[in-house]
């Protein structure tokens, strides 16, 4: 659906790597170009019309995000360079000042590198322990396993809402309820979920949430850090500089601005933030329920066909998202991706930045198809036809 | 293709007298170990193991076949020719023999797949000069 809105789809390609980044609709591109062509001034600076326009558009995008995730107030919405930046700010800016040696951080083996390495660093610098919640046979996180993994020393639970290789949707609301009963903070990596399902931070009651604009039809280099206001108040800015300070006279006299500006040092990615706002308006117009419904429909269509091909091993048969991970028996995943590329089909091969996943799947690398609402049954048919002929794959993969 | 389906010299080497280098591509998942037994400045034996795509495996198979029994300097000359071929510089196709087929990969993302085993061999050979 809505294929005409995406300039990239006018090319002869079948794009099935939406988990890596999504395509951008024309309205997002236009909105960003308009900034560069019509009011390309800095934010929060000048007393002239076009600079005022920048402020209005930039803060309008913040209002759109606030409403989109149902934050209590716009002070809880900080613009960053992406989910990675947000997660590092949370780990280093907030938790580094809170954890003590021996504290435990719970994650899973299917987290993306960006939700592993900041915690590993905290473990190295502060003597905390990073423990892994065991996953079930489908590589899903169960409430039972979560409960068993919690100890009196558990301080943080950091999880993806939808994992990027297995594609399972975590029951975040229940996880948060259990965590809070045990005085544990919950950090959610929403990079894979935000553009694909409704995310309501107040309903979920998460403490922190991170996502990137580019996986939800927006531009690269822009993202969001959400935090409950009382927590963000205690998040030390990693970057100090222009825009975020109120006044300074000496090292002992530095006064910072209020939230959220306090956490946005330097000239921000103005076009990116405004583009993210346009992406949100576009998604709202379609409706997130409708997007999710369409993705599940496409996934079922794809799985029904793939499962009939004897030389295809599907790694994540059970998952409630548009992510399908598989291998062609006896063929290296990258070679299959290269073969599909010859037919202008874009899929991802490798470990998908989730390098610990291999420890639980026993499979070092896989092919991943990640669908979005603009994909079609016809595209899936073409893909499946190419995958069903193993001799053709092997003879054409070089 | 034959070198992918039936790679030559692909075996694990436990003999500690062999020199070993790990070579991998940080942007993808190819990961190879190259082993060499060098005596009197001659590559007496060469092998590789690891997990990688068809291009890397076949490239390693052809490379190891061609480097066996070569002197260290002849081997470096061979590797240098491959480097030149992949980077649009002058090279001698007679030196490279069947490895010239990889000329088709020089402008694609698979250039690094083809070069991967060569980097490992080069690392080993250069370490012997020190």
mmCIF file with all atom_site columns, N, CA and C in Angstrom, chain A residues 3 11 24 26 29 52 57 95 135 171 174 182 198 203 207 221 261 273 284 298 306 360 362-363 374:
data_model
loop_
_atom_site.group_PDB
_atom_site.id
_atom_site.type_symbol
_atom_site.label_atom_id
_atom_site.label_alt_id
_atom_site.label_comp_id
_atom_site.label_asym_id
_atom_site.label_entity_id
_atom_site.label_seq_id
_atom_site.pdbx_PDB_ins_code
_atom_site.Cartn_x
_atom_site.Cartn_y
_atom_site.Cartn_z
_atom_site.occupancy
_atom_site.B_iso_or_equiv
_atom_site.pdbx_formal_charge
_atom_site.auth_seq_id
_atom_site.auth_comp_id
_atom_site.auth_asym_id
_atom_site.auth_atom_id
_atom_site.pdbx_PDB_model_num
ATOM 1  N N  . UNK A 1 3   ? 2.486  2.799   -2.185 1.00 0.00 ? 3   UNK A N  1
ATOM 2  C CA . UNK A 1 3   ? 3.794  2.691   -2.839 1.00 0.00 ? 3   UNK A CA 1
ATOM 3  C C  . UNK A 1 3   ? 4.174  3.945   -3.617 1.00 0.00 ? 3   UNK A C  1
ATOM 4  N N  . UNK A 1 11  ? 12.220 2.797   -8.636 1.00 0.00 ? 11  UNK A N  1
ATOM 5  C CA . UNK A 1 11  ? 13.311 2.029   -9.255 1.00 0.00 ? 11  UNK A CA 1
ATOM 6  C C  . UNK A 1 11  ? 12.898 0.560   -9.315 1.00 0.00 ? 11  UNK A C  1
ATOM 7  N N  . UNK A 1 24  ? 12.018 6.339   2.523  1.00 0.00 ? 24  UNK A N  1
ATOM 8  C CA . UNK A 1 24  ? 11.437 7.613   2.965  1.00 0.00 ? 24  UNK A CA 1
ATOM 9  C C  . UNK A 1 24  ? 10.374 8.088   1.978  1.00 0.00 ? 24  UNK A C  1
ATOM 10 N N  . UNK A 1 26  ? 8.015  10.816  -0.037 1.00 0.00 ? 26  UNK A N  1
ATOM 11 C CA . UNK A 1 26  ? 8.313  12.122  -0.623 1.00 0.00 ? 26  UNK A CA 1
ATOM 12 C C  . UNK A 1 26  ? 8.056  13.259  0.369  1.00 0.00 ? 26  UNK A C  1
ATOM 13 N N  . UNK A 1 29  ? 11.083 13.871  2.511  1.00 0.00 ? 29  UNK A N  1
ATOM 14 C CA . UNK A 1 29  ? 12.175 14.475  1.734  1.00 0.00 ? 29  UNK A CA 1
ATOM 15 C C  . UNK A 1 29  ? 11.868 15.947  1.451  1.00 0.00 ? 29  UNK A C  1
ATOM 16 N N  . UNK A 1 52  ? 13.009 32.186  13.705 1.00 0.00 ? 52  UNK A N  1
ATOM 17 C CA . UNK A 1 52  ? 11.808 31.918  14.492 1.00 0.00 ? 52  UNK A CA 1
ATOM 18 C C  . UNK A 1 52  ? 11.047 30.736  13.888 1.00 0.00 ? 52  UNK A C  1
ATOM 19 N N  . UNK A 1 57  ? 9.165  25.020  13.848 1.00 0.00 ? 57  UNK A N  1
ATOM 20 C CA . UNK A 1 57  ? 9.134  23.707  13.195 1.00 0.00 ? 57  UNK A CA 1
ATOM 21 C C  . UNK A 1 57  ? 9.819  22.643  14.067 1.00 0.00 ? 57  UNK A C  1
ATOM 22 N N  . UNK A 1 95  ? 22.998 5.932   34.381 1.00 0.00 ? 95  UNK A N  1
ATOM 23 C CA . UNK A 1 95  ? 23.283 4.786   35.247 1.00 0.00 ? 95  UNK A CA 1
ATOM 24 C C  . UNK A 1 95  ? 24.704 4.759   35.800 1.00 0.00 ? 95  UNK A C  1
ATOM 25 N N  . UNK A 1 135 ? 16.404 -17.651 27.082 1.00 0.00 ? 135 UNK A N  1
ATOM 26 C CA . UNK A 1 135 ? 15.298 -17.575 26.118 1.00 0.00 ? 135 UNK A CA 1
ATOM 27 C C  . UNK A 1 135 ? 14.709 -18.972 25.928 1.00 0.00 ? 135 UNK A C  1
ATOM 28 N N  . UNK A 1 171 ? 6.616  -8.611  25.871 1.00 0.00 ? 171 UNK A N  1
ATOM 29 C CA . UNK A 1 171 ? 5.512  -8.072  26.679 1.00 0.00 ? 171 UNK A CA 1
ATOM 30 C C  . UNK A 1 171 ? 6.029  -7.008  27.648 1.00 0.00 ? 171 UNK A C  1
ATOM 31 N N  . UNK A 1 174 ? 4.127  -5.901  31.034 1.00 0.00 ? 174 UNK A N  1
ATOM 32 C CA . UNK A 1 174 ? 4.196  -6.837  32.162 1.00 0.00 ? 174 UNK A CA 1
ATOM 33 C C  . UNK A 1 174 ? 5.613  -6.881  32.743 1.00 0.00 ? 174 UNK A C  1
ATOM 34 N N  . UNK A 1 182 ? 10.172 -4.783  41.912 1.00 0.00 ? 182 UNK A N  1
ATOM 35 C CA . UNK A 1 182 ? 11.474 -5.134  42.478 1.00 0.00 ? 182 UNK A CA 1
ATOM 36 C C  . UNK A 1 182 ? 12.460 -3.957  42.448 1.00 0.00 ? 182 UNK A C  1
ATOM 37 N N  . UNK A 1 198 ? 1.903  0.483   17.930 1.00 0.00 ? 198 UNK A N  1
ATOM 38 C CA . UNK A 1 198 ? 1.674  1.580   18.880 1.00 0.00 ? 198 UNK A CA 1
ATOM 39 C C  . UNK A 1 198 ? 2.616  1.433   20.072 1.00 0.00 ? 198 UNK A C  1
ATOM 40 N N  . UNK A 1 203 ? 1.470  4.093   29.201 1.00 0.00 ? 203 UNK A N  1
ATOM 41 C CA . UNK A 1 203 ? 0.793  2.819   29.408 1.00 0.00 ? 203 UNK A CA 1
ATOM 42 C C  . UNK A 1 203 ? 1.816  1.724   29.763 1.00 0.00 ? 203 UNK A C  1
ATOM 43 N N  . UNK A 1 207 ? 10.890 3.356   31.938 1.00 0.00 ? 207 UNK A N  1
ATOM 44 C CA . UNK A 1 207 ? 11.665 4.452   32.502 1.00 0.00 ? 207 UNK A CA 1
ATOM 45 C C  . UNK A 1 207 ? 12.401 5.227   31.410 1.00 0.00 ? 207 UNK A C  1
ATOM 46 N N  . UNK A 1 221 ? 20.538 9.767   11.132 1.00 0.00 ? 221 UNK A N  1
ATOM 47 C CA . UNK A 1 221 ? 21.213 10.755  11.987 1.00 0.00 ? 221 UNK A CA 1
ATOM 48 C C  . UNK A 1 221 ? 20.311 11.471  12.979 1.00 0.00 ? 221 UNK A C  1
ATOM 49 N N  . UNK A 1 261 ? 16.312 20.835  26.498 1.00 0.00 ? 261 UNK A N  1
ATOM 50 C CA . UNK A 1 261 ? 17.423 21.518  25.813 1.00 0.00 ? 261 UNK A CA 1
ATOM 51 C C  . UNK A 1 261 ? 18.770 21.213  26.471 1.00 0.00 ? 261 UNK A C  1
ATOM 52 N N  . UNK A 1 273 ? 15.355 16.407  12.453 1.00 0.00 ? 273 UNK A N  1
ATOM 53 C CA . UNK A 1 273 ? 14.262 16.461  13.441 1.00 0.00 ? 273 UNK A CA 1
ATOM 54 C C  . UNK A 1 273 ? 12.952 16.853  12.748 1.00 0.00 ? 273 UNK A C  1
ATOM 55 N N  . UNK A 1 284 ? 0.914  8.600   11.133 1.00 0.00 ? 284 UNK A N  1
ATOM 56 C CA . UNK A 1 284 ? -0.394 8.832   11.773 1.00 0.00 ? 284 UNK A CA 1
ATOM 57 C C  . UNK A 1 284 ? -1.524 8.782   10.762 1.00 0.00 ? 284 UNK A C  1
ATOM 58 N N  . UNK A 1 298 ? 1.536  -9.836  5.481  1.00 0.00 ? 298 UNK A N  1
ATOM 59 C CA . UNK A 1 298 ? 2.631  -10.125 4.554  1.00 0.00 ? 298 UNK A CA 1
ATOM 60 C C  . UNK A 1 298 ? 3.541  -11.223 5.106  1.00 0.00 ? 298 UNK A C  1
ATOM 61 N N  . UNK A 1 306 ? 7.538  -20.003 2.170  1.00 0.00 ? 306 UNK A N  1
ATOM 62 C CA . UNK A 1 306 ? 8.908  -20.448 2.479  1.00 0.00 ? 306 UNK A CA 1
ATOM 63 C C  . UNK A 1 306 ? 8.913  -21.837 3.115  1.00 0.00 ? 306 UNK A C  1
ATOM 64 N N  . UNK A 1 360 ? 23.007 -18.584 21.122 1.00 0.00 ? 360 UNK A N  1
ATOM 65 C CA . UNK A 1 360 ? 21.782 -19.307 21.476 1.00 0.00 ? 360 UNK A CA 1
ATOM 66 C C  . UNK A 1 360 ? 21.144 -20.019 20.289 1.00 0.00 ? 360 UNK A C  1
ATOM 67 N N  . UNK A 1 362 ? 22.999 -21.178 17.683 1.00 0.00 ? 362 UNK A N  1
ATOM 68 C CA . UNK A 1 362 ? 23.953 -22.118 17.130 1.00 0.00 ? 362 UNK A CA 1
ATOM 69 C C  . UNK A 1 362 ? 24.208 -21.858 15.646 1.00 0.00 ? 362 UNK A C  1
ATOM 70 N N  . UNK A 1 363 ? 23.631 -20.797 15.112 1.00 0.00 ? 363 UNK A N  1
ATOM 71 C CA . UNK A 1 363 ? 23.807 -20.460 13.703 1.00 0.00 ? 363 UNK A CA 1
ATOM 72 C C  . UNK A 1 363 ? 24.554 -19.138 13.643 1.00 0.00 ? 363 UNK A C  1
ATOM 73 N N  . UNK A 1 374 ? 4.749  -1.192  2.716  1.00 0.00 ? 374 UNK A N  1
ATOM 74 C CA . UNK A 1 374 ? 4.766  -0.954  1.264  1.00 0.00 ? 374 UNK A CA 1
ATOM 75 C C  . UNK A 1 374 ? 5.235  -2.158  0.461  1.00 0.00 ? 374 UNK A C  1
#
